[in-house]
CSV table of C-alpha atoms and ligand atoms in Angstrom, one decimal:
chain,number,residue,atom,x,y,z
L,1,MET,CA,98.5,94.1,101.5
L,2,MET,CA,98.8,94.0,97.7
L,3,ILE,CA,97.6,97.1,95.7
L,4,LYS,CA,97.2,95.8,92.2
L,5,THR,CA,96.5,98.9,90.1
L,6,PRO,CA,97.2,102.7,90.9
L,7,PRO,CA,94.7,103.8,93.7
L,8,MET,CA,91.8,106.0,92.7
L,9,GLY,CA,89.9,108.5,94.8
L,10,TRP,CA,89.3,112.1,96.0
L,11,ASN,CA,91.4,114.3,98.2
L,12,SER,CA,90.3,117.5,100.0
L,13,TRP,CA,93.6,119.6,99.6
L,14,ASN,CA,93.5,121.0,96.0
L,15,THR,CA,90.3,122.8,96.7
L,16,PHE,CA,89.4,122.9,100.3
L,17,GLY,CA,92.8,123.3,102.1
L,18,TRP,CA,92.4,124.2,105.6
L,19,ASN,CA,88.6,124.6,105.1
L,20,ILE,CA,87.6,121.0,105.6
L,21,ASN,CA,84.8,119.7,107.8
L,22,GLU,CA,82.4,116.6,108.0
L,23,LYS,CA,79.9,118.2,105.3
L,24,VAL,CA,82.6,118.8,102.8
L,25,VAL,CA,83.7,115.1,103.1
L,26,LYS,CA,80.4,113.7,103.2
L,27,ASP,CA,79.4,115.7,100.0
L,28,ALA,CA,82.4,114.3,98.2
L,29,ALA,CA,81.3,110.8,99.1
L,30,ASP,CA,77.9,111.4,98.1
L,31,MET,CA,79.0,112.8,94.7
L,32,ILE,CA,81.4,110.1,93.9
L,33,VAL,CA,78.4,107.7,94.3
L,34,GLU,CA,75.8,109.7,92.5
L,35,LYS,CA,77.9,110.9,89.4
L,36,GLY,CA,79.1,107.3,88.9
L,37,LEU,CA,82.7,107.9,89.9
L,38,ASN,CA,82.6,104.9,92.0
L,39,ASP,CA,81.6,102.8,89.1
L,40,ALA,CA,84.3,104.3,87.1
L,41,GLY,CA,87.0,103.2,89.8
L,42,TYR,CA,87.2,106.0,92.4
L,43,GLU,CA,86.9,104.5,95.9
L,44,TYR,CA,89.2,106.5,98.6
L,45,VAL,CA,87.8,109.6,100.0
L,46,VAL,CA,90.8,111.3,101.8
L,47,ILE,CA,91.0,114.1,104.5
L,48,ASP,CA,94.3,115.9,103.8
L,49,ASP,CA,95.9,118.3,106.4
L,50,CYS,CA,94.3,120.5,109.0
L,51,TRP,CA,91.8,118.1,110.6
L,52,SER,CA,92.9,118.1,114.1
L,53,LEU,CA,93.4,120.3,117.1
L,54,LYS,CA,96.8,122.0,117.5
L,55,GLU,CA,97.8,119.7,120.4
L,56,ARG,CA,97.5,116.2,121.3
L,57,GLY,CA,95.1,115.1,124.2
L,58,ASN,CA,96.1,113.9,127.6
L,59,ASP,CA,96.2,110.3,126.3
L,60,GLY,CA,98.8,111.3,123.8
L,61,ARG,CA,96.4,110.8,120.7
L,62,ILE,CA,95.7,113.2,118.0
L,63,VAL,CA,92.1,114.9,118.5
L,64,PRO,CA,90.0,115.5,115.5
L,65,ASP,CA,88.8,119.4,115.6
L,66,PRO,CA,85.3,119.2,117.2
L,67,GLU,CA,84.3,122.1,115.0
L,68,LYS,CA,85.2,120.6,111.8
L,69,PHE,CA,84.4,117.1,112.7
L,70,PRO,CA,81.6,117.3,115.5
L,71,ASN,CA,80.8,113.5,115.1
L,72,GLY,CA,84.5,112.4,115.4
L,73,MET,CA,86.1,110.1,112.5
L,74,LYS,CA,84.6,107.0,113.3
L,75,ALA,CA,81.2,108.1,112.4
L,76,LEU,CA,82.5,109.7,109.3
L,77,ALA,CA,84.3,106.5,108.4
L,78,ASP,CA,81.2,104.5,108.9
L,79,TYR,CA,79.4,106.9,106.6
L,80,ILE,CA,81.9,106.6,103.8
L,81,HIS,CA,81.9,102.8,104.3
L,82,SER,CA,78.1,102.6,104.0
L,83,LYS,CA,78.4,104.2,100.5
L,84,GLY,CA,80.8,101.4,99.7
L,85,LEU,CA,83.6,103.7,99.6
L,86,LYS,CA,87.1,103.8,101.6
L,87,PHE,CA,88.1,106.4,104.1
L,88,GLY,CA,91.7,108.1,103.9
L,89,MET,CA,93.4,110.3,106.3
L,90,TYR,CA,96.6,112.4,106.5
L,91,SER,CA,99.5,112.5,108.8
L,92,CYS,CA,103.3,113.6,108.6
L,93,SER,CA,106.4,111.9,109.4
L,94,GLY,CA,107.8,115.2,111.2
L,95,SER,CA,106.8,116.5,114.6
L,96,ARG,CA,104.2,118.8,112.8
L,97,THR,CA,102.3,118.5,109.7
L,98,CYS,CA,102.9,121.2,106.9
L,99,GLY,CA,99.9,123.0,108.0
L,100,GLY,CA,101.4,123.0,111.7
L,101,PHE,CA,99.2,120.4,113.3
L,102,PRO,CA,100.5,117.4,115.3
L,103,GLY,CA,102.7,115.1,113.1
L,104,SER,CA,103.2,111.3,114.1
L,105,PHE,CA,107.0,111.5,114.7
L,106,ASP,CA,107.7,109.1,117.7
L,107,HIS,CA,103.8,108.6,117.8
L,108,GLU,CA,103.8,106.3,115.0
L,109,PHE,CA,102.4,103.3,116.8
L,110,VAL,CA,99.8,104.9,118.7
L,111,ASP,CA,98.7,107.0,115.6
L,112,ALA,CA,98.4,104.0,113.4
L,113,LYS,CA,96.4,102.1,116.0
L,114,THR,CA,94.1,105.3,116.4
L,115,PHE,CA,93.6,105.5,112.6
L,116,ALA,CA,92.8,101.8,112.6
L,117,GLU,CA,90.3,102.1,115.4
L,118,TRP,CA,88.4,104.7,113.5
L,119,GLY,CA,88.2,102.7,110.3
L,120,VAL,CA,90.8,104.4,108.2
L,121,ASP,CA,91.9,102.6,105.0
L,122,PHE,CA,94.4,104.8,103.6
L,123,LEU,CA,97.0,107.1,105.2
L,124,LYS,CA,98.9,110.0,103.2
L,125,TYR,CA,102.2,110.7,105.2
L,126,ASP,CA,104.0,113.9,104.6
L,127,TYR,CA,107.6,115.2,105.0
L,128,CYS,CA,107.4,118.4,106.7
L,129,ASN,CA,109.2,119.2,110.1
L,130,LYS,CA,111.1,116.0,110.3
L,131,PRO,CA,114.0,116.1,112.8
L,132,ALA,CA,117.2,116.8,110.8
L,133,LEU,CA,118.9,113.6,111.8
L,134,MET,CA,116.0,111.2,110.8
L,135,ASN,CA,116.0,110.0,107.1
L,136,GLY,CA,113.1,109.3,104.8
L,137,PRO,CA,113.8,105.4,104.7
L,138,ILE,CA,113.7,105.2,108.4
L,139,LEU,CA,110.6,107.5,109.0
L,140,TYR,CA,108.7,105.7,106.2
L,141,ASN,CA,109.6,102.2,107.0
L,142,ARG,CA,108.6,102.9,110.7
L,143,MET,CA,105.2,104.1,109.9
L,144,SER,CA,104.7,101.4,107.3
L,145,MET,CA,105.5,98.7,110.1
L,146,ALA,CA,103.1,100.6,112.4
L,147,LEU,CA,100.1,100.3,110.0
L,148,LYS,CA,100.9,96.8,109.6
L,149,ALA,CA,100.9,96.3,113.3
L,150,SER,CA,97.7,98.2,113.5
L,151,GLY,CA,95.5,95.2,112.6
L,152,ARG,CA,93.7,96.9,109.7
L,153,ASP,CA,94.6,96.8,106.1
L,154,ILE,CA,95.8,100.4,105.4
L,155,LEU,CA,97.2,101.6,102.2
L,156,PHE,CA,100.2,103.7,102.8
L,157,SER,CA,100.7,106.8,100.6
L,158,ALA,CA,104.1,108.5,101.1
L,159,CYS,CA,104.4,112.2,100.2
L,160,ASN,CA,108.1,113.5,100.3
L,161,TRP,CA,107.9,115.4,97.1
L,162,GLY,CA,110.5,113.1,95.4
L,163,CYS,CA,113.2,114.2,97.8
L,164,ASP,CA,116.3,112.0,98.8
L,165,GLU,CA,115.8,109.7,95.5
L,166,VAL,CA,112.7,108.5,97.0
L,167,GLU,CA,112.1,106.1,94.2
L,168,LYS,CA,115.3,104.1,95.0
L,169,TRP,CA,114.2,103.0,98.4
L,170,VAL,CA,110.3,103.7,98.9
L,171,ARG,CA,109.1,100.3,97.5
L,172,SER,CA,111.4,98.6,100.1
L,173,ALA,CA,109.7,100.6,103.0
L,174,GLY,CA,106.5,98.9,102.2
L,175,VAL,CA,104.8,102.1,100.8
L,176,HIS,CA,102.0,101.7,98.3
L,177,MET,CA,102.2,105.0,96.4
L,178,TYR,CA,104.8,108.0,96.6
L,179,ARG,CA,104.6,111.6,95.5
L,180,SER,CA,107.7,112.2,93.3
L,181,THR,CA,107.2,116.0,92.8
L,182,GLY,CA,106.3,119.2,94.5
L,183,ASP,CA,102.8,120.3,94.9
L,184,ILE,CA,100.6,120.9,91.6
L,185,PHE,CA,98.9,124.0,91.0
L,186,ASP,CA,95.9,124.7,88.8
L,187,ASN,CA,97.4,125.7,85.5
L,188,PHE,CA,98.9,124.1,82.2
L,189,GLU,CA,102.7,124.8,83.1
L,190,SER,CA,102.4,123.2,86.6
L,191,PHE,CA,101.0,119.8,85.3
L,192,LYS,CA,103.2,119.9,82.2
L,193,ASN,CA,106.5,120.4,84.4
L,194,ILE,CA,105.5,117.7,86.8
L,195,ALA,CA,104.8,115.1,84.0
L,196,VAL,CA,108.2,116.1,82.3
L,197,SER,CA,110.1,115.9,85.5
L,198,GLN,CA,109.3,112.2,85.8
L,199,THR,CA,110.1,110.9,82.2
L,200,ASP,CA,113.2,109.5,83.4
L,201,LYS,CA,111.9,107.9,86.8
L,202,LEU,CA,109.0,106.0,85.6
L,203,ALA,CA,110.9,102.7,85.5
L,204,TYR,CA,110.8,102.7,89.2
L,205,SER,CA,106.9,102.7,89.2
L,206,ALA,CA,105.5,99.3,89.1
L,207,THR,CA,102.6,97.2,90.5
L,208,GLY,CA,102.3,97.5,94.4
L,209,CYS,CA,104.1,100.7,94.6
L,210,TYR,CA,103.3,103.7,92.2
L,211,ASN,CA,104.8,107.0,91.3
L,212,ASP,CA,102.3,109.6,92.4
L,213,ILE,CA,102.4,112.7,90.4
L,214,ASP,CA,100.1,114.5,92.6
L,215,MET,CA,96.5,115.1,92.7
L,216,LEU,CA,94.4,115.8,89.9
L,217,ILE,CA,93.4,119.6,89.1
L,218,VAL,CA,90.7,118.5,86.5
L,219,GLY,CA,87.6,120.8,87.0
L,220,MET,CA,89.1,123.3,89.4
L,221,HIS,CA,88.8,126.1,86.9
L,222,GLY,CA,90.9,128.4,88.9
L,223,GLU,CA,89.0,128.1,92.2
L,224,GLY,CA,90.2,126.7,95.5
L,225,ASN,CA,93.4,126.1,97.6
L,226,VAL,CA,95.9,125.5,94.7
L,227,ALA,CA,94.0,127.5,92.2
L,228,ASN,CA,96.5,129.5,90.1
L,229,GLY,CA,94.9,130.7,86.9
L,230,GLY,CA,93.0,127.5,85.9
L,231,CYS,CA,93.1,125.6,82.7
L,232,SER,CA,90.9,125.1,79.5
L,233,ASP,CA,88.7,122.0,79.3
L,234,VAL,CA,91.1,120.7,76.6
L,235,GLU,CA,94.1,121.3,79.0
L,236,TYR,CA,92.3,119.3,81.6
L,237,ARG,CA,91.8,116.5,79.3
L,238,THR,CA,95.4,116.4,78.4
L,239,HIS,CA,96.4,116.5,82.2
L,240,PHE,CA,94.2,113.4,82.9
L,241,ALA,CA,95.5,111.5,79.8
L,242,LEU,CA,99.1,112.2,80.8
L,243,TRP,CA,98.4,111.0,84.5
L,244,CYS,CA,96.8,107.9,82.9
L,245,LEU,CA,99.8,107.2,80.6
L,246,PHE,CA,102.2,107.4,83.6
L,247,GLN,CA,99.9,105.2,85.5
L,248,SER,CA,99.7,107.7,88.4
L,249,PRO,CA,97.4,107.3,91.1
L,250,LEU,CA,94.1,109.3,90.0
L,251,MET,CA,93.1,111.3,93.1
L,252,ILE,CA,90.4,113.9,92.1
L,253,GLY,CA,91.0,117.3,93.6
L,254,CYS,CA,88.0,119.5,92.5
L,255,ASP,CA,84.7,120.3,94.2
L,256,LEU,CA,82.6,117.6,92.9
L,257,THR,CA,79.3,119.3,94.0
L,258,LYS,CA,80.2,122.1,91.2
L,259,VAL,CA,82.0,119.7,88.5
L,260,SER,CA,80.7,120.4,84.9
L,261,ASP,CA,79.4,117.6,82.7
L,262,VAL,CA,82.5,118.1,80.4
L,263,ASN,CA,85.1,117.7,83.2
L,264,LEU,CA,83.2,114.8,84.7
L,265,GLU,CA,83.2,113.0,81.5
L,266,VAL,CA,87.0,113.5,81.3
L,267,LEU,CA,87.4,112.1,85.0
L,268,LYS,CA,85.2,109.0,84.0
L,269,ASN,CA,86.7,108.4,80.5
L,270,LYS,CA,87.0,104.7,80.3
L,271,ASP,CA,89.6,104.4,77.5
L,272,LEU,CA,92.1,106.5,79.5
L,273,ILE,CA,91.2,104.8,82.8
L,274,ALA,CA,91.8,101.4,81.4
L,275,ILE,CA,95.2,102.7,80.4
L,276,ASP,CA,96.0,103.9,83.9
L,277,GLN,CA,94.6,100.7,85.5
L,278,ASP,CA,96.6,98.4,83.2
L,279,PRO,CA,97.6,95.4,85.4
L,280,ASP,CA,100.9,95.1,83.5
L,281,CYS,CA,102.3,98.6,84.6
L,282,ARG,CA,104.9,98.8,82.1
L,283,PRO,CA,106.5,102.3,81.9
L,284,PRO,CA,106.2,104.0,78.6
L,285,MET,CA,109.2,104.4,76.1
L,286,PHE,CA,109.7,108.0,75.3
L,287,LEU,CA,110.2,108.5,71.5
L,288,ARG,CA,110.2,112.4,71.6
L,289,ASN,CA,110.6,114.4,74.7
L,290,ASP,CA,110.5,118.1,73.5
L,291,SER,CA,107.6,120.3,73.0
L,292,MET,CA,105.8,117.1,71.9
L,293,LEU,CA,105.9,114.2,74.2
L,294,VAL,CA,105.6,110.9,72.2
L,295,LEU,CA,105.0,107.8,74.4
L,296,PHE,CA,104.9,104.0,73.4
L,297,LYS,CA,103.5,101.7,75.9
L,298,HIS,CA,102.9,97.9,75.8
L,299,MET,CA,99.6,96.8,77.4
L,300,ALA,CA,98.7,93.7,79.3
L,301,ASN,CA,96.2,92.4,76.6
L,302,GLY,CA,98.9,92.6,73.9
L,303,GLU,CA,97.8,95.9,72.5
L,304,TYR,CA,99.8,99.0,72.5
L,305,VAL,CA,99.2,102.7,73.1
L,306,LEU,CA,101.2,105.4,71.0
L,307,ALA,CA,100.5,108.9,72.6
L,308,PHE,CA,101.3,112.5,71.4
L,309,PHE,CA,101.1,115.3,73.7
L,310,ASN,CA,101.6,118.8,72.4
L,311,PHE,CA,103.1,121.3,74.9
L,312,SER,CA,103.6,124.1,72.4
L,313,ASP,CA,101.2,126.9,71.9
L,314,LYS,CA,100.4,126.2,68.3
L,315,GLU,CA,99.2,123.1,66.3
L,316,ASP,CA,102.1,120.7,65.8
L,317,TRP,CA,103.2,117.2,64.5
L,318,ARG,CA,105.4,114.6,64.7
L,319,ASP,CA,106.3,111.5,62.4
L,320,ILE,CA,107.5,108.3,64.1
L,321,GLU,CA,109.4,105.9,62.1
L,322,LEU,CA,108.2,102.2,63.1
L,323,TYR,CA,111.8,101.2,62.7
L,324,ASP,CA,112.5,103.1,66.0
L,325,LEU,CA,110.2,100.5,67.5
L,326,GLY,CA,111.9,97.8,66.0
L,327,ILE,CA,109.4,97.2,63.1
L,328,THR,CA,111.2,96.8,59.6
L,329,GLU,CA,109.4,97.3,56.4
L,330,ALA,CA,110.4,93.8,55.4
L,331,SER,CA,108.4,92.4,58.4
L,332,GLY,CA,105.2,93.3,56.8
L,333,MET,CA,103.9,94.3,60.1
L,334,GLY,CA,102.0,97.5,61.2
L,335,PHE,CA,99.6,98.9,63.6
L,336,ARG,CA,95.7,99.3,63.4
L,337,PHE,CA,95.0,101.9,65.7
L,338,LYS,CA,91.8,103.7,67.2
L,339,GLU,CA,92.4,107.1,68.5
L,340,LEU,CA,90.6,107.6,71.9
L,341,ILE,CA,89.9,111.3,71.9
L,342,THR,CA,88.4,111.7,68.5
L,343,GLY,CA,87.4,107.9,67.9
L,344,LEU,CA,89.1,107.8,64.3
L,345,GLU,CA,90.5,104.4,63.1
L,346,THR,CA,93.6,104.5,61.4
L,347,GLY,CA,93.7,101.5,59.0
L,348,LEU,CA,96.8,99.5,58.8
L,349,VAL,CA,99.8,101.9,59.6
L,350,LYS,CA,103.2,100.8,58.1
L,351,THR,CA,106.7,102.1,58.2
L,352,HIS,CA,106.0,105.4,59.9
L,353,PHE,CA,103.1,107.1,61.5
L,354,ALA,CA,102.4,110.9,61.8
L,355,SER,CA,99.9,112.7,64.1
L,356,VAL,CA,98.8,116.3,64.1
L,357,VAL,CA,97.9,117.6,67.5
L,358,PRO,CA,96.4,121.0,68.4
L,359,ALA,CA,97.9,123.3,70.9
L,360,HIS,CA,98.0,121.8,74.4
L,361,ASP,CA,95.9,118.8,73.4
L,362,CYS,CA,96.7,115.0,73.0
L,363,ARG,CA,96.1,112.2,70.7
L,364,ILE,CA,96.0,108.7,72.1
L,365,TYR,CA,96.3,105.7,69.7
L,366,ARG,CA,95.5,102.2,71.0
L,367,GLY,CA,95.7,99.0,68.9
L,368,ILE,CA,97.4,96.1,67.7
L,369,LEU,CA,100.5,94.9,65.6
L,370,THR,CA,99.4,93.0,62.8
L,371,ASP,CA,100.1,92.3,58.8
L,372,LYS,CA,96.6,92.5,57.8
U,401,GLA,C1,102.3,119.2,101.4
U,401,GLA,C2,101.8,118.2,100.4
U,401,GLA,C3,100.4,118.6,99.9
U,401,GLA,C4,99.4,118.7,101.0
U,401,GLA,C5,100.0,119.6,102.1
U,401,GLA,C6,99.2,119.8,103.3
U,401,GLA,O1,102.5,120.5,100.7
U,401,GLA,O2,102.7,118.0,99.3
U,401,GLA,O3,99.9,117.5,99.0
U,401,GLA,O4,99.2,117.6,101.7
U,401,GLA,O5,101.3,119.4,102.5
U,401,GLA,O6,99.7,120.8,104.1
């Protein structure tokens, strides 16, 4: 199974945590279609931890909690599929999930078969409570092969928080996306630190197996399971743009029945999503990595992106010498950019290029290299 661009969807954890049920998941599926998010590329509806009973059934299988999911998982999968969407679930490589529910350790093949029978298209696989002597490569390789043996195409999403140098072995284990950091919380410092922690790891992320810098907090505004202060609308846009420049999977984490129009427009931003979904998946160069992050990225269609992220608390600017990208004055070459947040067009930019960026905001220039 080849996953050609970073997966996009919705996951229950950031807002709902333990409080998940059939209605919450169906509402999310309804909203993805009604609000045009499916058209924008979002397709997976993923139930995270806390969906099952605390013990397996007599047949050794995990049992969905009948109070939360009275019609079972197959019916829910059918509903999600009837909307043209795909269905995701969660388990753990240890004996218990992070929330204390049964994990798949030593039940990998029966669990994968069960998920396949239910119509699951995506499995997020966590790292809590694993036996001390087992290592990540074995556990993820095992479940990856169990999913392949299940008879159904199931996207495999690893979640070991970047432990054990995951980026060096995870692609070999057949995984399609892998969490590279601890959990995100709904505030500026959290998403900034997560992004900065991966600036030297993006070269490992490529088509087929993507560095997942965690689910989005756009639109949470301090409410829900990972609520922690909230962000301004500008900060949510900066967060979304960063995830797109890093070509992370885009898993929405807010309550879509309550999301504001402003935040919805961010989640549906075509220009930013086009960067996230660029089929070439080239890691950006980091021209500055201080209180302003400046990235330069080659796009599949021959265009380039130059992006400025201002992490400081006041307006700031950086001046980039084109020579640092290999463009000499004598070559006569320069960039013609369009800025994707303001819509501003730059004209022909030669020798150097400065951008002024408001606090916690970003400017994303996309364009061509030309002598005209
Ligand atoms: C871990 C993961 C989270 C979430 C919880 C569920 O912390 O990193 O994304 O899945 O477990 O318990």
